[in-house]
Coordinates of C-alpha atoms in Angstrom, one line a residue:
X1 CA 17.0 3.5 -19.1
X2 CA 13.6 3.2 -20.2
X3 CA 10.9 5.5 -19.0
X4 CA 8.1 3.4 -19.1
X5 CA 10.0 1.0 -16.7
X6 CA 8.8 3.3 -13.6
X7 CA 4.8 2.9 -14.7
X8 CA 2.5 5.2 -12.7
X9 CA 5.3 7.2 -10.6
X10 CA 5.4 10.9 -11.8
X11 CA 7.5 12.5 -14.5
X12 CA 9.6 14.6 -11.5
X13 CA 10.6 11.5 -9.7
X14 CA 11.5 9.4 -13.3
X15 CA 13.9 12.7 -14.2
X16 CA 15.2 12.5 -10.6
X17 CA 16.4 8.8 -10.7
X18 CA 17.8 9.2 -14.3
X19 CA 19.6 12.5 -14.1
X20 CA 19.5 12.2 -10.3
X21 CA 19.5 15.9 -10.4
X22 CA 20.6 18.1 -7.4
X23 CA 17.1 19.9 -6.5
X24 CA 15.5 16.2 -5.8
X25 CA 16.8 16.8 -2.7
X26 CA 16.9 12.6 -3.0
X27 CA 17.7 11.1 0.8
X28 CA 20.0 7.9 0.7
X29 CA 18.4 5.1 3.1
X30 CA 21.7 4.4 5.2
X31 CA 23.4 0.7 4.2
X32 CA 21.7 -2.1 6.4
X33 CA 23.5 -4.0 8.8
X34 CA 25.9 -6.9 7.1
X35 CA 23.6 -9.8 6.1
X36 CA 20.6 -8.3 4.9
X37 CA 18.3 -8.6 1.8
X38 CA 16.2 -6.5 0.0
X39 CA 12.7 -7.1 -0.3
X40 CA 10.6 -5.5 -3.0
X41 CA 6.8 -6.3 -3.5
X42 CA 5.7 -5.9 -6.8
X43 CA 2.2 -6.0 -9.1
X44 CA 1.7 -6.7 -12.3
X45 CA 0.3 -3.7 -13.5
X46 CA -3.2 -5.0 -14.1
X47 CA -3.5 -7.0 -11.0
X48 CA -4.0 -4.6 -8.5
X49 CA -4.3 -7.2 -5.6
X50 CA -2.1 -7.3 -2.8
X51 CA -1.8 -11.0 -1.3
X52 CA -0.2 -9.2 2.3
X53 CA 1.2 -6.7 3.8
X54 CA 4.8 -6.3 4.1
X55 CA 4.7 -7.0 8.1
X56 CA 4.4 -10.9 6.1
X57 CA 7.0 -10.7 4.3
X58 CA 8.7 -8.9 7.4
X59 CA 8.3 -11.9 9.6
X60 CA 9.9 -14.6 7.1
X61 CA 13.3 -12.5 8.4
X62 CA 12.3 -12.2 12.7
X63 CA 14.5 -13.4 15.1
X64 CA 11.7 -14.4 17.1
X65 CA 10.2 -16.9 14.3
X66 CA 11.3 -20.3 14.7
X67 CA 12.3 -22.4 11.4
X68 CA 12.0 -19.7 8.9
X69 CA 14.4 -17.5 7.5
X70 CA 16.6 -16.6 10.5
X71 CA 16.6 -19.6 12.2
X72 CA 17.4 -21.4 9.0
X73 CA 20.6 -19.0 8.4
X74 CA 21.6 -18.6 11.3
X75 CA 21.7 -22.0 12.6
X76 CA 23.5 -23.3 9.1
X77 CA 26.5 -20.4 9.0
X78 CA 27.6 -21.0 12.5
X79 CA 25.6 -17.9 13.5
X80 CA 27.9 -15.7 10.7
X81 CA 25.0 -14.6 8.7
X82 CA 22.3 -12.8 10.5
X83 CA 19.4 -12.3 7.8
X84 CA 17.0 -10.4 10.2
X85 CA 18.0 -6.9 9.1
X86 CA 16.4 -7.4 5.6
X87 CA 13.9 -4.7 4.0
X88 CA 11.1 -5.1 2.8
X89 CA 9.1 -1.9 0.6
X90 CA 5.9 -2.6 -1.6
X91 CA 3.5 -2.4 -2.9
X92 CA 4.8 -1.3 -6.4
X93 CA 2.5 -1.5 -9.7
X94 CA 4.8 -2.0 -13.1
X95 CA 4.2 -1.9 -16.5
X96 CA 4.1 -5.1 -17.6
X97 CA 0.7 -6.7 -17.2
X98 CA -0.1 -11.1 -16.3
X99 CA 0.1 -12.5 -19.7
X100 CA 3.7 -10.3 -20.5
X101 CA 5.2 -11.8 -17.2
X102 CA 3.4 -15.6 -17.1
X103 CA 5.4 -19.0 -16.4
X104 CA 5.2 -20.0 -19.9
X105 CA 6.4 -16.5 -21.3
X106 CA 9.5 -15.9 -18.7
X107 CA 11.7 -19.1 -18.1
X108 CA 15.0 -20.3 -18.2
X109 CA 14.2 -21.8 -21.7
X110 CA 12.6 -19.0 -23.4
X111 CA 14.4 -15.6 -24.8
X112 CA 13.5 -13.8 -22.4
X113 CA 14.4 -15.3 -18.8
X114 CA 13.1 -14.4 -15.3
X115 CA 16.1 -12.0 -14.6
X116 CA 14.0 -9.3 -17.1
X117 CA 10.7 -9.8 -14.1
X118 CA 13.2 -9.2 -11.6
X119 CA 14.6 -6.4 -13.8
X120 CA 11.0 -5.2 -14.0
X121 CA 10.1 -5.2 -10.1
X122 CA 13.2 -3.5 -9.7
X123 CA 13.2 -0.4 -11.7
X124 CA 9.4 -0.3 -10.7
X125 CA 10.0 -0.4 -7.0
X126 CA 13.3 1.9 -6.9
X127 CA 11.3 4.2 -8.7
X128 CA 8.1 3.8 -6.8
X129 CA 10.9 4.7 -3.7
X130 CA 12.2 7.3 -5.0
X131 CA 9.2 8.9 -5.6
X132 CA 8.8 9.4 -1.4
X133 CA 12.1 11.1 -1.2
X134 CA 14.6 8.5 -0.2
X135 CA 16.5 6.3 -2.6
X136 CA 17.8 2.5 -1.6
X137 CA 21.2 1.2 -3.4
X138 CA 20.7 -2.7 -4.0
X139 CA 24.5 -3.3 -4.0
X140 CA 24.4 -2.5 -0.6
X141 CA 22.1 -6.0 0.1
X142 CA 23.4 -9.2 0.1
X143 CA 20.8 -9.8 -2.5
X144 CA 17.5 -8.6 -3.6
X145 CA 14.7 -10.8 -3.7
X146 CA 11.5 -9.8 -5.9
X147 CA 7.6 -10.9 -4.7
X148 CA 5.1 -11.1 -7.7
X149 CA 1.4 -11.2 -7.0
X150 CA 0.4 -13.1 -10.0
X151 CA 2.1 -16.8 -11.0
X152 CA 5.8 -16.4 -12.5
X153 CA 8.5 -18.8 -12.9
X154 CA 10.4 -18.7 -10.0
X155 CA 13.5 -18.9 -8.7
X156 CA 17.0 -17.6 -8.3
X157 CA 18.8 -15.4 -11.1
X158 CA 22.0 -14.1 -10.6
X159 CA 22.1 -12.1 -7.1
X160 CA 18.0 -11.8 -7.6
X161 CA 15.3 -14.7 -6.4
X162 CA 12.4 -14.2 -8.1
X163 CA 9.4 -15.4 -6.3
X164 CA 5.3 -15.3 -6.5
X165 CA 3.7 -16.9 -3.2
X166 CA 6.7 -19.3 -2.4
X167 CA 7.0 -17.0 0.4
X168 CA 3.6 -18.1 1.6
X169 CA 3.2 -22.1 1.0
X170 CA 7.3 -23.2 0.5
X171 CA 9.9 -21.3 2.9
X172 CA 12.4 -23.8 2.3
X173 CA 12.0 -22.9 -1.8
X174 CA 13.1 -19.5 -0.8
X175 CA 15.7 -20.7 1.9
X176 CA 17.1 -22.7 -1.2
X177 CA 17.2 -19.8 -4.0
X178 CA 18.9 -17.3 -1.5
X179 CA 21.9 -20.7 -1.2
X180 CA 22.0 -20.0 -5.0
X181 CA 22.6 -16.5 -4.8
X182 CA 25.0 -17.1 -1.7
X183 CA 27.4 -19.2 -4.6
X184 CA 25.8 -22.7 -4.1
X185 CA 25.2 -25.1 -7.3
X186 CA 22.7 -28.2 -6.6
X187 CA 23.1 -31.3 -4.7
X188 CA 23.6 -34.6 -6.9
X189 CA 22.7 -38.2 -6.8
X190 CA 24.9 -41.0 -8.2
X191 CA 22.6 -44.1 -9.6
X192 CA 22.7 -47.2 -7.2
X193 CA 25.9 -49.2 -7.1
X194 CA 26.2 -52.0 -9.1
X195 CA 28.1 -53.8 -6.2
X196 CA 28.6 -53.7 -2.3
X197 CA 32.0 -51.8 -3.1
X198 CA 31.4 -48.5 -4.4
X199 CA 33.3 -47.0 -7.6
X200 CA 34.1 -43.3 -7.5
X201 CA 32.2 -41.9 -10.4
X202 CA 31.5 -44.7 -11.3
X203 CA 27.8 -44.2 -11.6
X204 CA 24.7 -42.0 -13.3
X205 CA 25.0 -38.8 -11.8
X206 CA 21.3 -36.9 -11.5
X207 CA 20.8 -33.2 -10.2
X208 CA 19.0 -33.1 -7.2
X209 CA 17.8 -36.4 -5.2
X210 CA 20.0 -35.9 -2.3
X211 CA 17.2 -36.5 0.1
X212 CA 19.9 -35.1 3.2
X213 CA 20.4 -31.6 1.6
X214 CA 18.7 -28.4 1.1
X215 CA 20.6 -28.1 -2.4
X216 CA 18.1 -30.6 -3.7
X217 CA 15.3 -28.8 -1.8
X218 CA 11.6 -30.6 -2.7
X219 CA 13.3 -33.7 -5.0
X220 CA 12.4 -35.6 -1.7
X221 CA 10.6 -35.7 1.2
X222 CA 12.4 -34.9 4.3
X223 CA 10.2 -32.0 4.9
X224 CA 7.9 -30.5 7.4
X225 CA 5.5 -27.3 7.9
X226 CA 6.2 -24.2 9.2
X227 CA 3.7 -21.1 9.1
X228 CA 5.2 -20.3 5.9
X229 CA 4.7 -23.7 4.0
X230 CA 6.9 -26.3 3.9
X231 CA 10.6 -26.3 5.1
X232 CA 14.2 -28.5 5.4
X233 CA 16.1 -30.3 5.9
X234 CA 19.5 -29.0 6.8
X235 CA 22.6 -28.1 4.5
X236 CA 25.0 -30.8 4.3
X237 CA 28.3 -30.0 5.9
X238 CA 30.3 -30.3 3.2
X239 CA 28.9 -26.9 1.7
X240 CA 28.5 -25.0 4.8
X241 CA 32.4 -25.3 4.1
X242 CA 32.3 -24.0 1.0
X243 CA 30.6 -21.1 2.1
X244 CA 33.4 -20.5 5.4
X245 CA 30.5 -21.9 8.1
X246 CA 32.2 -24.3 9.7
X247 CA 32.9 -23.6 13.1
X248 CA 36.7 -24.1 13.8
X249 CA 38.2 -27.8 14.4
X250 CA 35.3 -29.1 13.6
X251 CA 36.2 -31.2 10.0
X252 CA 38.2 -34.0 10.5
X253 CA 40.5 -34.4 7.4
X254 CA 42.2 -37.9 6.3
X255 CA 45.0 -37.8 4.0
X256 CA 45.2 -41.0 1.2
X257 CA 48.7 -41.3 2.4
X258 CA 48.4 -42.8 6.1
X259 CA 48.0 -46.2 6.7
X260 CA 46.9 -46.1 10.1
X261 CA 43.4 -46.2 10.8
X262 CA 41.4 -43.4 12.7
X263 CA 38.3 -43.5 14.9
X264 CA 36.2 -40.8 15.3
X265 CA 32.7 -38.8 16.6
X266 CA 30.6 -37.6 14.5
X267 CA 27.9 -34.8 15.8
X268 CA 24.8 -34.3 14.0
X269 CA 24.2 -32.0 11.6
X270 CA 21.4 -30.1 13.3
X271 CA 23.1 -30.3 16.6
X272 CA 26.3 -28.4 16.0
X273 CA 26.8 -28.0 19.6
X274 CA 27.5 -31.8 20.4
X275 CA 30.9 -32.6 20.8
X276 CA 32.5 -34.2 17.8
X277 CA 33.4 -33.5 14.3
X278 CA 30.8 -31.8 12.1
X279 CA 32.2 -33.4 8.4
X280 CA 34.8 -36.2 7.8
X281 CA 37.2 -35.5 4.5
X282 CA 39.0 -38.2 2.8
X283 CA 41.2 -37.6 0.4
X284 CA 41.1 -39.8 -3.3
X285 CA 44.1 -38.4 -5.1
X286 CA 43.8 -36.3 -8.0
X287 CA 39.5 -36.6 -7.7
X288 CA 38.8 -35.0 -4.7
X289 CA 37.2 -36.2 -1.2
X290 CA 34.8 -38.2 0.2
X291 CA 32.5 -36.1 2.4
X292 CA 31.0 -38.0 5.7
X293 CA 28.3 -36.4 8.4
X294 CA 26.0 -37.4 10.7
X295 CA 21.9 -37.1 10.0
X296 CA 19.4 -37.3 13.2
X297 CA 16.0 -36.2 13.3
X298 CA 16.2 -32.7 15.1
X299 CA 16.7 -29.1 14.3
X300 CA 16.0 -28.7 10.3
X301 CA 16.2 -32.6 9.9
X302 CA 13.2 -33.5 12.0
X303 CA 11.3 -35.3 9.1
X304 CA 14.3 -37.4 9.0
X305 CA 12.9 -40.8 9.1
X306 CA 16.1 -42.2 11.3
X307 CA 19.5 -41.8 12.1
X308 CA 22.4 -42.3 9.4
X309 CA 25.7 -41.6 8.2
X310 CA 25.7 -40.1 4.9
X311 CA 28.3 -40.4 2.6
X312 CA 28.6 -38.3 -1.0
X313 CA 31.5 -38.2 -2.9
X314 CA 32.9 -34.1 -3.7
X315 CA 34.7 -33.9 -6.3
X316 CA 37.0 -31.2 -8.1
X317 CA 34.4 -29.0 -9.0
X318 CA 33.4 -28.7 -5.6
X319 CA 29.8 -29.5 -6.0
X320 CA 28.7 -33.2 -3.8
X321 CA 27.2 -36.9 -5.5
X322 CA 25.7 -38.6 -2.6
X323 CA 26.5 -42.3 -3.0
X324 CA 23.4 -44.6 -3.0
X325 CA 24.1 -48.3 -2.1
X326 CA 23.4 -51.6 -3.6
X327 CA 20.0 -51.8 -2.0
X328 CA 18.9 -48.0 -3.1
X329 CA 19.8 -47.1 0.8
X330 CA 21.6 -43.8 1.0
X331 CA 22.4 -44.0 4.6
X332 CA 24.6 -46.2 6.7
X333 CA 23.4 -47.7 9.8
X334 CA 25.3 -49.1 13.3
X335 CA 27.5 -52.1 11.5
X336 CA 27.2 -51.0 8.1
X337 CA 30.7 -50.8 6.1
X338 CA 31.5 -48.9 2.9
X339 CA 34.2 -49.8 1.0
X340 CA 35.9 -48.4 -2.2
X341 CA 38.7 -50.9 -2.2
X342 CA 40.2 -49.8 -5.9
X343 CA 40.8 -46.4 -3.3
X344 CA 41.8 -48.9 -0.5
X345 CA 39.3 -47.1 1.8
X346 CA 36.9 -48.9 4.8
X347 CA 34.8 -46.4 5.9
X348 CA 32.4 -48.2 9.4
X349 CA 29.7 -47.1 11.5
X350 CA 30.7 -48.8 15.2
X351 CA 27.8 -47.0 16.8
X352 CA 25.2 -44.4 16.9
X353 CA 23.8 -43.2 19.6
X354 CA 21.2 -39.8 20.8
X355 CA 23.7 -37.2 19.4
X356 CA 26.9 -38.7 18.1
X357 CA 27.7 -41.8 15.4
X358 CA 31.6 -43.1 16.1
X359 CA 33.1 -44.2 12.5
X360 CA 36.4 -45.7 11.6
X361 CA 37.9 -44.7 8.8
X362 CA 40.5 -47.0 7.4
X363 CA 42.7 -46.0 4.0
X364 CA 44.5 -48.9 3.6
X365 CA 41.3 -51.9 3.4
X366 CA 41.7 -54.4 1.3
X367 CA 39.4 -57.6 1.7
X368 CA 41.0 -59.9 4.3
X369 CA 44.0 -58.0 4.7
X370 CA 46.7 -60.1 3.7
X371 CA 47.8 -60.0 0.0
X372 CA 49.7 -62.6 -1.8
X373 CA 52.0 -63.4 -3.9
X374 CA 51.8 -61.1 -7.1
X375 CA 49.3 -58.5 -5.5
X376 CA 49.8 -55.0 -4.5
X377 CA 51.8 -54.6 -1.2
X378 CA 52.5 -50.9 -1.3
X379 CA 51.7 -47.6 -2.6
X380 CA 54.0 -44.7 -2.2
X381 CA 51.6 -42.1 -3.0
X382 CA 48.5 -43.3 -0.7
X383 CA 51.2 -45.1 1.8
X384 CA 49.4 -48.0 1.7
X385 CA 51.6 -51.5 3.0
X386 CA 49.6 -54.7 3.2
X387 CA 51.1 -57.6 5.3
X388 CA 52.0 -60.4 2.4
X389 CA 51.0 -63.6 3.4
X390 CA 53.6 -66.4 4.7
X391 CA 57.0 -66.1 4.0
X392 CA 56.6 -63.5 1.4
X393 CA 58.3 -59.9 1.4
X394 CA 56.8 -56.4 0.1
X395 CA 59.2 -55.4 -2.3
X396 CA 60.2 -53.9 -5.9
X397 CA 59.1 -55.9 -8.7
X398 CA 61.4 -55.1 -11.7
X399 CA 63.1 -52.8 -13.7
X400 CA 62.8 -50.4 -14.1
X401 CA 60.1 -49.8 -11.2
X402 CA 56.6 -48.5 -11.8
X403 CA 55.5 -45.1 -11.8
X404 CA 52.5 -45.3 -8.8
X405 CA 52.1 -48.7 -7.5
X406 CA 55.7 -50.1 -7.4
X407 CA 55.6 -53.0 -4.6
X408 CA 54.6 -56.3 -4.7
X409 CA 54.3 -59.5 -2.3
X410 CA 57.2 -61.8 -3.7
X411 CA 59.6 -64.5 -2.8

């Protein structure tokens, strides 16, 4: 451990935090309740400015803020992560000055990344803590997020978020970079269909873009302003699964291998509380699921310009492609049908009304619904049968039979 990493705090409290010698008579803060951050305000050690003081920073975490950082969390995990127990300690000069620490010096495409500023702030502020007789353990934080009063690149790195005044003008930049740190990878986009039936996978795929989801936080504009800058919109449902905030029976799953047809309520997003299903799952063998919720502008989602049902494809990796339709649309509407018939899946909006959007989700569509003679008639691994038209049977079609699709309308 470098000395110089502790900057103005004295030579007693540097040899207590290296040797962490008995006779510092060194307190240990006790661990903050479960869900809770640490904070640490740092300056670049010839910018002596202090932007505010840490009762700011304090109220970004208050349960009594609306649409900032406790609402936000709490709201999206079901109530399961309570962020308002965070500390925040500052203000702590370091060693490295503006120009050492600038955007253009420190990025994810240079040597040396962000993670060595929030390196920096760290050993700067633990020491500056130190130095007053107590001592804070980071690993006892579900993260540690550093505040730097001049420009720096930004963002999350590892279990650190690295900010400079996102804290001020962009909450929902910060509510985004703690996702990261929480085990969350970007929301994606896949390019406009070519048809009217969609293709799994079978467009462009572009990080960010997914207008519905705070994963792709500022690629569009379903924003609005809080006293902390500009926040939302809500996180999809598909990765509030991913991180366990779900709230029991609430994700509908439909298997490839039923036939039947199911009809179901979807609540909104921002509205857990409505009865229905938060998320729809349907199963594409061996590729993963398409992922179906219900967007309405409330909660988080207000700058929503109208109601939709969104639909994204999540495949193996876990990560979501929001499907974007023939017309550039990316939401589905009372009426509207999506089809993927090559997955022989109907997926309709009957209705939306104020809180709820009813959907049918049908996994064995085909166009008109009747196949003849020489077309597929069954499936046995998605289950599918398809009345053949006339006097034709659904049968096996030669020897020896196929591996997957191994029925055919013949004579």
């Amino acid at each position: 451990m470098e000395l110089r990493a502790f900057g103005r705090w004295s030579l007693a409290a540097v040899t207590c935090l290296v040797a962490l010698a008995p006779s510092c008579n060194v307190t240990p803060l006790p661990p903050p309740v479960p869900g809770s951050w640490l904070v640490l305000l740092c300056k670049a050690a010839d910018a002596p400015q202090e932007p505010h003081p840490t009762s700011y920073y304090e109220e970004l975490f208050s349960r009594t803020q609306r649409d900032l950082l406790f609402d936000y969390f709490d709201v999206a995990s079901n109530h399961a992560l309570d962020v308002s127990g965070s500390k925040i300690h500052g203000w702590f000069s370091m060693t490295v000055k503006t120009a050492d620490i600038g955007p253009t010096v420190r990025n994810n495409s240079t040597p040396i990344t962000r993670d060595q500023t929030a390196r920096d702030c760290r050993a700067s502020a633990l020491g500056g803590i130190l130095a007053t007789g107590v001592s804070v353990d980071p690993n006892d934080y579900v993260g540690v997020i550093t505040v730097i009063n001049v420009p720096v690149d930004a963002g999350a790195t590892g279990k650190s978020v690295v900010l400079s005044n996102q804290a001020e003008t962009e909450v929902g930049f910060v509510t985004h970079e703690m996702l990261h740190v929480l085990g969350l990878d970007h929301s994606y986009t896949i390019s406009p269909d070519a048809s009217a039936d969609h293709t799994w996978h079978g467009g462009t795929d572009a990080e960010y873009g997914d207008c519905w989801d705070m994963m792709s936080y500022l690629t569009c504009v379903f924003r609005f302003t809080t006293s902390h800058g500009i926040q939302g919109p809500e996180l999809e449902g598909a990765y509030r699964e991913k991180l366990t905030w779900m709230p029991p029976g609430r994700v509908f799953v439909q298997v490839a291998y039923t036939s039947s047809p199911s009809t179901i309520t979807l609540a909104p997003v921002s509205l857990p509380a409505r009865p229905g299903y938060l998320l729809a799952k349907i199963e594409v063998p061996n590729q993963g699921y398409y992922v179906v919720e219900y967007r309405e502008s409330n909660g988080f989602d207000r700058a929503i310009p109208s109601s939709a049902v969104v639909i994204r494809e999540q495949r193996n990796n876990s990560n979501t492609y929001l499907v974007t339709r023939q017309n550039g649309s990316t939401g589905w509407r009372k009426g509207d049908r999506f089809t993927d018939v090559n997955n022989y899946l109907s997926i309709t909006v009957d209705d939306i009304v104020a809180g709820a959007a009813t959907v049918t989700i049908n996994p064995a569509f085909v166009p008109g619904g009747v196949a003849q003679l020489g077309d597929r008639c069954g499936d046995k691994y998605r289950g599918v049968v398809i009345p053949c038209a006339g006097a034709l049977r659904c049968g096996q079609r030669g020897s020896p039979p196929l591996v997957s699709i191994d029925y055919y309308c013949q004579p």
